[in-house]
Each structure stands twice: as structure tokens, then as C-alpha cells.
Amino acid sequence: MKKWMVWTSLSLAAMLAGCNDDGLDAITTVDSNFETGTDNWVAEFAEYDTTTVDSTLTMKFAQTRLPTGLDTSQHAFRIQSTNRSDDMFMYLKKKVTGFVPNATYLVQFDINLATNYPANSIGVGGSPGSSVYFKVGASGAEPARKLQKTFYQFTLDKGQQSQGGVDAIVLGDVANGREDSKYALIKKTNSDKPFTIKANANGEIWLFVGTDSGYEGLTVLYYDRIKVTITEQQIN
């Protein structure tokens, strides 16, 4: 089945006003399937030591086709890295604009991810499937990394590995739901616990999705689709 057409609604002011006049919540949808590009999602890496030789970290990302075993006519955002610090965080981020400054929003992520790591598989430091934790987050501040001595630290509070933080929640791990190492598409959603966030003073919200790794090896993942629904919360 073909993926849905990518589309992004950025909530024009007139549309927002119309929704509010009718007593309805204003909704913005970001829907990226990476068929024509990265849709302004940017890949970054954090929580690793700069004294480690870069070639051993194998940090790479690109728009590419889905891997063999899935529909290779379809595209995805591929990202990979090798965890040498027992805590590599690799993530995609995207800025969305046009919100009411300082207003409160609920953020729901619905993600299709291609992975080939079985649950409880054995690896150095942990399982390639069960010890790589999947996280989603939102903030008025940009997700980034900052250098502290020789270590790149993530600038937001995402928590550590299996734990969430102020700016991120954990949606399980990257296990493929199979007994073997064949690729499968898994779905990740926080529909049962939408993320609450305030837009910043410029009416911007930063979104990010990523993996916090406790597995000391190579992780390769394909983001097949990222859909984010952002709903303004009306104050009565």
C-alpha cells in the first residue's frame, strides 16, 4: 500500500480565527513520508565523546529507499550511528511555525519505523532491539547539542535511556516484533498520552523524534512516516 501523500498545514491566522470563533480547537498537522525529500527534518547526534574517532561512530543519514524485505519503491529517512559511549542519542528535529505565541498545545505523534532488531536479542552492553529506546518530544526551544569539555550533551531534558524527561516521553524500544532479523514496519504513537507544550514567544514549536541507545553497537533505522497532530487548547 502506498503511503499517504505528504502534506503540512501550518495554521494560517485566518483559519485559526475561524476555528476559535466556532468554539473549535485549531489543529495543525505535519505529515512527512519522505518521498520527495526530508521535509525540513534535520538529523543530529548527541551524547558522545569527541575524543572517539569519528569513523568508528559511523554517523550517517540520508533520504533513501526502504530496505529489502519492505516496499523498496517507497522512500524513508535513514539514520544510523554506532554507540561507543553507552548513551548515543540520534534524532530528527523540525521547527513548525504559525502558532499563537505562548499558547498551550497538545502534540500527538504517529510514526512508522522500519527496524530489523528482534526483542531481547543479544549485543554488547544490551540488546540491539530492547535496549534502544524510542522517544518523542516537543519544546519551544530548539533541540540541539552543546559541547561540554569533550562531550556533546543534548540541550533539552529527554531523560536517560528507558526514562523520559520534561521534554520527551518514551514510546518503547525499536524491537521489530519478529523472532528473526528481517525488517518490519512498527508503529509508535502517544495517542493515549498527548504531549503538552507551550509555543514560544515567536509562535514556534520544535518537534523531535529519536533513539536513546544502551546498546554499544551499530543501529540503523528508517523513518517511513512521521505524522504529528498539534491541537491548540482553548482556555474557558
PDB file of C-alpha atoms in Angstrom:
ATOM      1  CA  MET A   1       0.000   0.000   0.000  1.00  0.00           C
ATOM      2  CA  LYS A   2       1.329   3.407  -0.906  1.00  0.00           C
ATOM      3  CA  LYS A   3       1.987   5.796   1.905  1.00  0.00           C
ATOM      4  CA  TRP A   4      -0.258   8.800   2.345  1.00  0.00           C
ATOM      5  CA  MET A   5       0.625  11.916   0.412  1.00  0.00           C
ATOM      6  CA  VAL A   6       2.822  14.205   2.434  1.00  0.00           C
ATOM      7  CA  TRP A   7       1.160  17.406   3.483  1.00  0.00           C
ATOM      8  CA  THR A   8       1.729  20.113   6.031  1.00  0.00           C
ATOM      9  CA  SER A   9      -0.892  22.524   7.307  1.00  0.00           C
ATOM     10  CA  LEU A  10       0.689  25.439   9.085  1.00  0.00           C
ATOM     11  CA  SER A  11      -2.463  27.068  10.522  1.00  0.00           C
ATOM     12  CA  LEU A  12      -2.906  30.395   8.778  1.00  0.00           C
ATOM     13  CA  ALA A  13      -4.080  33.147  11.082  1.00  0.00           C
ATOM     14  CA  ALA A  14      -7.441  33.419   9.366  1.00  0.00           C
ATOM     15  CA  MET A  15      -8.035  29.690   9.728  1.00  0.00           C
ATOM     16  CA  LEU A  16      -7.173  29.829  13.409  1.00  0.00           C
ATOM     17  CA  ALA A  17      -9.534  32.717  13.943  1.00  0.00           C
ATOM     18  CA  GLY A  18     -12.346  30.879  12.172  1.00  0.00           C
ATOM     19  CA  CYS A  19     -11.872  27.764  14.291  1.00  0.00           C
ATOM     20  CA  ASN A  20     -11.796  29.748  17.502  1.00  0.00           C
ATOM     21  CA  ASP A  21     -14.958  31.679  16.590  1.00  0.00           C
ATOM     22  CA  ASP A  22     -16.798  28.385  16.201  1.00  0.00           C
ATOM     23  CA  GLY A  23     -15.571  27.189  19.583  1.00  0.00           C
ATOM     24  CA  LEU A  24     -13.374  24.503  17.989  1.00  0.00           C
ATOM     25  CA  ASP A  25      -9.731  23.741  18.666  1.00  0.00           C
ATOM     26  CA  ALA A  26      -7.269  24.860  15.978  1.00  0.00           C
ATOM     27  CA  ILE A  27      -5.334  21.898  14.583  1.00  0.00           C
ATOM     28  CA  THR A  28      -2.022  21.807  12.735  1.00  0.00           C
ATOM     29  CA  THR A  29      -0.866  18.588  11.058  1.00  0.00           C
ATOM     30  CA  VAL A  30       2.661  17.789   9.940  1.00  0.00           C
ATOM     31  CA  ASP A  31       2.700  14.674   7.762  1.00  0.00           C
ATOM     32  CA  SER A  32       6.057  13.626   6.292  1.00  0.00           C
ATOM     33  CA  ASN A  33       6.587  10.476   4.246  1.00  0.00           C
ATOM     34  CA  PHE A  34       9.976  11.481   2.760  1.00  0.00           C
ATOM     35  CA  GLU A  35       9.056  10.616  -0.822  1.00  0.00           C
ATOM     36  CA  THR A  36      10.356  13.908  -2.219  1.00  0.00           C
ATOM     37  CA  GLY A  37      12.933  14.856   0.415  1.00  0.00           C
ATOM     38  CA  THR A  38      13.438  15.289   4.133  1.00  0.00           C
ATOM     39  CA  ASP A  39      10.563  17.794   4.548  1.00  0.00           C
ATOM     40  CA  ASN A  40      12.827  20.025   6.688  1.00  0.00           C
ATOM     41  CA  TRP A  41      13.508  17.329   9.256  1.00  0.00           C
ATOM     42  CA  VAL A  42      17.154  17.649  10.323  1.00  0.00           C
ATOM     43  CA  ALA A  43      19.263  14.774  11.683  1.00  0.00           C
ATOM     44  CA  GLU A  44      21.686  15.269  14.581  1.00  0.00           C
ATOM     45  CA  PHE A  45      23.641  13.196  17.101  1.00  0.00           C
ATOM     46  CA  ALA A  46      24.402  13.849  20.777  1.00  0.00           C
ATOM     47  CA  GLU A  47      25.765  12.244  23.948  1.00  0.00           C
ATOM     48  CA  TYR A  48      29.078  11.043  22.610  1.00  0.00           C
ATOM     49  CA  ASP A  49      32.688  11.961  23.313  1.00  0.00           C
ATOM     50  CA  THR A  50      34.636  13.923  20.728  1.00  0.00           C
ATOM     51  CA  THR A  51      37.797  12.013  21.625  1.00  0.00           C
ATOM     52  CA  THR A  52      36.274   8.980  19.889  1.00  0.00           C
ATOM     53  CA  VAL A  53      37.443   8.639  16.300  1.00  0.00           C
ATOM     54  CA  ASP A  54      34.564   9.806  14.071  1.00  0.00           C
ATOM     55  CA  SER A  55      34.940   6.902  11.645  1.00  0.00           C
ATOM     56  CA  THR A  56      34.084   4.417  14.402  1.00  0.00           C
ATOM     57  CA  LEU A  57      30.838   6.250  15.193  1.00  0.00           C
ATOM     58  CA  THR A  58      29.556   5.753  11.597  1.00  0.00           C
ATOM     59  CA  MET A  59      27.125   8.668  11.954  1.00  0.00           C
ATOM     60  CA  LYS A  60      25.184   8.905   8.672  1.00  0.00           C
ATOM     61  CA  PHE A  61      21.755   9.975   7.452  1.00  0.00           C
ATOM     62  CA  ALA A  62      20.000  10.381   4.116  1.00  0.00           C
ATOM     63  CA  GLN A  63      16.705  10.151   2.302  1.00  0.00           C
ATOM     64  CA  THR A  64      16.745   6.659   0.793  1.00  0.00           C
ATOM     65  CA  ARG A  65      14.530   3.756  -0.212  1.00  0.00           C
ATOM     66  CA  LEU A  66      13.143   1.334   2.322  1.00  0.00           C
ATOM     67  CA  PRO A  67      15.367  -1.729   2.849  1.00  0.00           C
ATOM     68  CA  THR A  68      14.974  -5.120   1.206  1.00  0.00           C
ATOM     69  CA  GLY A  69      12.056  -7.041   2.657  1.00  0.00           C
ATOM     70  CA  LEU A  70       9.825  -3.968   2.636  1.00  0.00           C
ATOM     71  CA  ASP A  71       8.400  -1.946  -0.264  1.00  0.00           C
ATOM     72  CA  THR A  72      11.642  -0.715  -1.841  1.00  0.00           C
ATOM     73  CA  SER A  73       9.714   1.573  -4.199  1.00  0.00           C
ATOM     74  CA  GLN A  74       8.978   3.752  -1.170  1.00  0.00           C
ATOM     75  CA  HIS A  75      11.350   6.217   0.491  1.00  0.00           C
ATOM     76  CA  ALA A  76      12.290   6.914   4.090  1.00  0.00           C
ATOM     77  CA  PHE A  77      14.682   8.966   6.217  1.00  0.00           C
ATOM     78  CA  ARG A  78      17.569   6.639   7.103  1.00  0.00           C
ATOM     79  CA  ILE A  79      19.733   7.384  10.146  1.00  0.00           C
ATOM     80  CA  GLN A  80      22.491   5.366  11.777  1.00  0.00           C
ATOM     81  CA  SER A  81      25.260   5.544  14.374  1.00  0.00           C
ATOM     82  CA  THR A  82      27.480   3.275  16.421  1.00  0.00           C
ATOM     83  CA  ASN A  83      27.180   3.771  20.163  1.00  0.00           C
ATOM     84  CA  ARG A  84      30.639   3.934  21.769  1.00  0.00           C
ATOM     85  CA  SER A  85      29.616   5.789  24.928  1.00  0.00           C
ATOM     86  CA  ASP A  86      26.711   3.567  26.088  1.00  0.00           C
ATOM     87  CA  ASP A  87      24.403   6.546  25.584  1.00  0.00           C
ATOM     88  CA  MET A  88      24.254   7.690  21.939  1.00  0.00           C
ATOM     89  CA  PHE A  89      21.193   9.812  21.118  1.00  0.00           C
ATOM     90  CA  MET A  90      20.381  10.143  17.405  1.00  0.00           C
ATOM     91  CA  TYR A  91      17.377  12.214  16.459  1.00  0.00           C
ATOM     92  CA  LEU A  92      15.439  14.154  13.846  1.00  0.00           C
ATOM     93  CA  LYS A  93      14.085  17.619  14.569  1.00  0.00           C
ATOM     94  CA  LYS A  94      11.743  20.029  12.818  1.00  0.00           C
ATOM     95  CA  LYS A  95      10.527  23.559  13.539  1.00  0.00           C
ATOM     96  CA  VAL A  96       6.845  24.327  12.965  1.00  0.00           C
ATOM     97  CA  THR A  97       5.635  27.940  12.931  1.00  0.00           C
ATOM     98  CA  GLY A  98       2.386  29.920  12.858  1.00  0.00           C
ATOM     99  CA  PHE A  99       1.136  29.193  16.373  1.00  0.00           C
ATOM    100  CA  VAL A 100      -0.290  31.617  18.907  1.00  0.00           C
ATOM    101  CA  PRO A 101       2.686  32.855  20.962  1.00  0.00           C
ATOM    102  CA  ASN A 102       2.844  31.265  24.423  1.00  0.00           C
ATOM    103  CA  ALA A 103      -0.390  29.322  23.835  1.00  0.00           C
ATOM    104  CA  THR A 104      -0.711  25.720  25.054  1.00  0.00           C
ATOM    105  CA  TYR A 105      -0.931  22.809  22.617  1.00  0.00           C
ATOM    106  CA  LEU A 106      -1.351  19.047  22.724  1.00  0.00           C
ATOM    107  CA  VAL A 107       1.066  17.143  20.472  1.00  0.00           C
ATOM    108  CA  GLN A 108       0.395  13.631  19.162  1.00  0.00           C
ATOM    109  CA  PHE A 109       2.996  11.643  17.235  1.00  0.00           C
ATOM    110  CA  ASP A 110       2.160   8.751  14.898  1.00  0.00           C
ATOM    111  CA  ILE A 111       5.297   7.190  13.440  1.00  0.00           C
ATOM    112  CA  ASN A 112       6.073   4.268  11.136  1.00  0.00           C
ATOM    113  CA  LEU A 113       9.606   2.998  11.718  1.00  0.00           C
ATOM    114  CA  ALA A 114      11.476   0.261   9.851  1.00  0.00           C
ATOM    115  CA  THR A 115      13.723  -1.863  12.063  1.00  0.00           C
ATOM    116  CA  ASN A 116      15.249  -5.347  11.935  1.00  0.00           C
ATOM    117  CA  TYR A 117      16.195  -5.905  15.590  1.00  0.00           C
ATOM    118  CA  PRO A 118      14.339  -8.665  17.494  1.00  0.00           C
ATOM    119  CA  ALA A 119      13.347  -8.121  21.110  1.00  0.00           C
ATOM    120  CA  ASN A 120      15.799  -9.425  23.700  1.00  0.00           C
ATOM    121  CA  SER A 121      18.468 -10.038  21.058  1.00  0.00           C
ATOM    122  CA  ILE A 122      21.988 -10.166  22.443  1.00  0.00           C
ATOM    123  CA  GLY A 123      24.571  -7.426  21.932  1.00  0.00           C
ATOM    124  CA  VAL A 124      27.419  -5.591  23.637  1.00  0.00           C
ATOM    125  CA  GLY A 125      26.080  -3.599  26.591  1.00  0.00           C
ATOM    126  CA  GLY A 126      22.479  -4.540  25.833  1.00  0.00           C
ATOM    127  CA  SER A 127      20.014  -5.714  23.217  1.00  0.00           C
ATOM    128  CA  PRO A 128      20.001  -4.099  19.730  1.00  0.00           C
ATOM    129  CA  GLY A 129      16.199  -4.184  19.899  1.00  0.00           C
ATOM    130  CA  SER A 130      15.210  -3.907  23.546  1.00  0.00           C
ATOM    131  CA  SER A 131      17.983  -1.572  24.785  1.00  0.00           C
ATOM    132  CA  VAL A 132      17.487   1.141  22.176  1.00  0.00           C
ATOM    133  CA  TYR A 133      14.668   3.338  23.486  1.00  0.00           C
ATOM    134  CA  PHE A 134      12.406   5.348  21.208  1.00  0.00           C
ATOM    135  CA  LYS A 135      11.490   8.875  22.298  1.00  0.00           C
ATOM    136  CA  VAL A 136       9.380  11.758  21.017  1.00  0.00           C
ATOM    137  CA  GLY A 137       9.385  15.304  22.289  1.00  0.00           C
ATOM    138  CA  ALA A 138       8.356  18.899  21.751  1.00  0.00           C
ATOM    139  CA  SER A 139       9.593  22.215  23.055  1.00  0.00           C
ATOM    140  CA  GLY A 140       9.530  25.938  22.469  1.00  0.00           C
ATOM    141  CA  ALA A 141      13.333  25.743  22.496  1.00  0.00           C
ATOM    142  CA  GLU A 142      15.348  24.179  19.703  1.00  0.00           C
ATOM    143  CA  PRO A 143      16.671  20.647  20.334  1.00  0.00           C
ATOM    144  CA  ALA A 144      20.428  20.818  19.870  1.00  0.00           C
ATOM    145  CA  ARG A 145      23.725  19.660  21.270  1.00  0.00           C
ATOM    146  CA  LYS A 146      26.343  21.615  23.188  1.00  0.00           C
ATOM    147  CA  LEU A 147      29.955  20.738  23.806  1.00  0.00           C
ATOM    148  CA  GLN A 148      30.873  20.315  27.472  1.00  0.00           C
ATOM    149  CA  LYS A 149      34.599  19.702  27.654  1.00  0.00           C
ATOM    150  CA  THR A 150      34.893  16.805  25.197  1.00  0.00           C
ATOM    151  CA  PHE A 151      31.283  15.574  25.408  1.00  0.00           C
ATOM    152  CA  TYR A 152      28.318  16.573  23.240  1.00  0.00           C
ATOM    153  CA  GLN A 153      25.340  16.982  25.586  1.00  0.00           C
ATOM    154  CA  PHE A 154      21.715  17.170  24.384  1.00  0.00           C
ATOM    155  CA  THR A 155      20.293  20.578  25.334  1.00  0.00           C
ATOM    156  CA  LEU A 156      16.756  19.505  26.321  1.00  0.00           C
ATOM    157  CA  ASP A 157      15.584  17.189  29.094  1.00  0.00           C
ATOM    158  CA  LYS A 158      14.818  13.914  27.321  1.00  0.00           C
ATOM    159  CA  GLY A 159      15.628  11.675  30.299  1.00  0.00           C
ATOM    160  CA  GLN A 160      18.157   8.865  30.179  1.00  0.00           C
ATOM    161  CA  GLN A 161      17.614   5.732  28.095  1.00  0.00           C
ATOM    162  CA  SER A 162      14.464   3.982  29.419  1.00  0.00           C
ATOM    163  CA  GLN A 163      13.380   7.089  31.364  1.00  0.00           C
ATOM    164  CA  GLY A 164      11.598  10.094  29.874  1.00  0.00           C
ATOM    165  CA  GLY A 165      12.177  13.720  30.781  1.00  0.00           C
ATOM    166  CA  VAL A 166      10.454  17.098  30.878  1.00  0.00           C
ATOM    167  CA  ASP A 167      10.746  17.496  27.113  1.00  0.00           C
ATOM    168  CA  ALA A 168      10.322  13.890  25.910  1.00  0.00           C
ATOM    169  CA  ILE A 169       8.428  10.686  26.558  1.00  0.00           C
ATOM    170  CA  VAL A 170       9.440   7.071  25.905  1.00  0.00           C
ATOM    171  CA  LEU A 171       7.402   5.026  23.414  1.00  0.00           C
ATOM    172  CA  GLY A 172       9.020   1.659  23.981  1.00  0.00           C
ATOM    173  CA  ASP A 173      12.014   0.363  22.056  1.00  0.00           C
ATOM    174  CA  VAL A 174      12.962  -0.434  18.444  1.00  0.00           C
ATOM    175  CA  ALA A 175      12.307  -4.200  18.502  1.00  0.00           C
ATOM    176  CA  ASN A 176      10.802  -5.376  15.208  1.00  0.00           C
ATOM    177  CA  GLY A 177       8.143  -7.647  16.704  1.00  0.00           C
ATOM    178  CA  ARG A 178       9.614 -10.716  14.996  1.00  0.00           C
ATOM    179  CA  GLU A 179      11.749 -13.667  16.030  1.00  0.00           C
ATOM    180  CA  ASP A 180      14.258 -13.050  13.229  1.00  0.00           C
ATOM    181  CA  SER A 181      16.317 -10.131  11.940  1.00  0.00           C
ATOM    182  CA  LYS A 182      14.122  -9.270   8.975  1.00  0.00           C
ATOM    183  CA  TYR A 183      12.906  -5.713   8.554  1.00  0.00           C
ATOM    184  CA  ALA A 184       9.412  -4.824   9.708  1.00  0.00           C
ATOM    185  CA  LEU A 185       7.462  -1.593   9.995  1.00  0.00           C
ATOM    186  CA  ILE A 186       6.487  -0.837  13.572  1.00  0.00           C
ATOM    187  CA  LYS A 187       4.116   1.888  14.711  1.00  0.00           C
ATOM    188  CA  LYS A 188       4.825   4.305  17.543  1.00  0.00           C
ATOM    189  CA  THR A 189       2.193   6.654  18.939  1.00  0.00           C
ATOM    190  CA  ASN A 190       1.462   8.651  22.061  1.00  0.00           C
ATOM    191  CA  SER A 191      -2.249   8.924  21.306  1.00  0.00           C
ATOM    192  CA  ASP A 192      -3.021   7.739  24.839  1.00  0.00           C
ATOM    193  CA  LYS A 193      -0.796  10.447  26.399  1.00  0.00           C
ATOM    194  CA  PRO A 194      -0.538  13.555  24.199  1.00  0.00           C
ATOM    195  CA  PHE A 195       2.415  15.809  24.914  1.00  0.00           C
ATOM    196  CA  THR A 196       1.548  19.242  26.393  1.00  0.00           C
ATOM    197  CA  ILE A 197       3.708  22.130  25.225  1.00  0.00           C
ATOM    198  CA  LYS A 198       3.653  25.913  25.005  1.00  0.00           C
ATOM    199  CA  ALA A 199       4.641  27.638  21.794  1.00  0.00           C
ATOM    200  CA  ASN A 200       7.465  30.104  22.262  1.00  0.00           C
ATOM    201  CA  ALA A 201       7.162  33.896  22.013  1.00  0.00           C
ATOM    202  CA  ASN A 202       7.613  33.680  18.241  1.00  0.00           C
ATOM    203  CA  GLY A 203       4.771  31.182  17.827  1.00  0.00           C
ATOM    204  CA  GLU A 204       7.134  28.261  17.144  1.00  0.00           C
ATOM    205  CA  ILE A 205       7.186  24.644  18.325  1.00  0.00           C
ATOM    206  CA  TRP A 206      10.153  22.329  17.831  1.00  0.00           C
ATOM    207  CA  LEU A 207       9.437  18.626  17.329  1.00  0.00           C
ATOM    208  CA  PHE A 208      11.926  15.812  17.714  1.00  0.00           C
ATOM    209  CA  VAL A 209      11.979  12.021  17.470  1.00  0.00           C
ATOM    210  CA  GLY A 210      14.950   9.853  18.343  1.00  0.00           C
ATOM    211  CA  THR A 211      16.556   6.852  19.967  1.00  0.00           C
ATOM    212  CA  ASP A 212      18.470   6.727  23.249  1.00  0.00           C
ATOM    213  CA  SER A 213      20.801   3.757  22.990  1.00  0.00           C
ATOM    214  CA  GLY A 214      22.064   1.431  25.686  1.00  0.00           C
ATOM    215  CA  TYR A 215      23.332  -0.981  23.046  1.00  0.00           C
ATOM    216  CA  GLU A 216      27.024  -0.487  22.275  1.00  0.00           C
ATOM    217  CA  GLY A 217      26.893  -1.228  18.565  1.00  0.00           C
ATOM    218  CA  LEU A 218      25.545  -0.071  15.209  1.00  0.00           C
ATOM    219  CA  THR A 219      21.897   0.977  14.982  1.00  0.00           C
ATOM    220  CA  VAL A 220      20.316   1.616  11.567  1.00  0.00           C
ATOM    221  CA  LEU A 221      16.710   2.827  11.376  1.00  0.00           C
ATOM    222  CA  TYR A 222      14.366   4.056   8.651  1.00  0.00           C
ATOM    223  CA  TYR A 223      11.672   6.647   9.402  1.00  0.00           C
ATOM    224  CA  ASP A 224       8.973   5.700   6.910  1.00  0.00           C
ATOM    225  CA  ARG A 225       6.453   8.283   8.045  1.00  0.00           C
ATOM    226  CA  ILE A 226       6.209  10.912  10.777  1.00  0.00           C
ATOM    227  CA  LYS A 227       2.788  12.407  11.388  1.00  0.00           C
ATOM    228  CA  VAL A 228       2.321  14.970  14.142  1.00  0.00           C
ATOM    229  CA  THR A 229      -1.036  16.457  15.143  1.00  0.00           C
ATOM    230  CA  ILE A 230      -0.853  19.671  17.169  1.00  0.00           C
ATOM    231  CA  THR A 231      -4.067  20.892  18.781  1.00  0.00           C
ATOM    232  CA  GLU A 232      -4.495  24.235  20.479  1.00  0.00           C
ATOM    233  CA  GLN A 233      -6.031  24.051  23.935  1.00  0.00           C
ATOM    234  CA  GLN A 234      -8.744  26.648  24.460  1.00  0.00           C
ATOM    235  CA  ILE A 235      -8.919  28.408  27.805  1.00  0.00           C
ATOM    236  CA  ASN A 236     -12.509  28.762  29.004  1.00  0.00           C
TER     237      ASN A 236
END
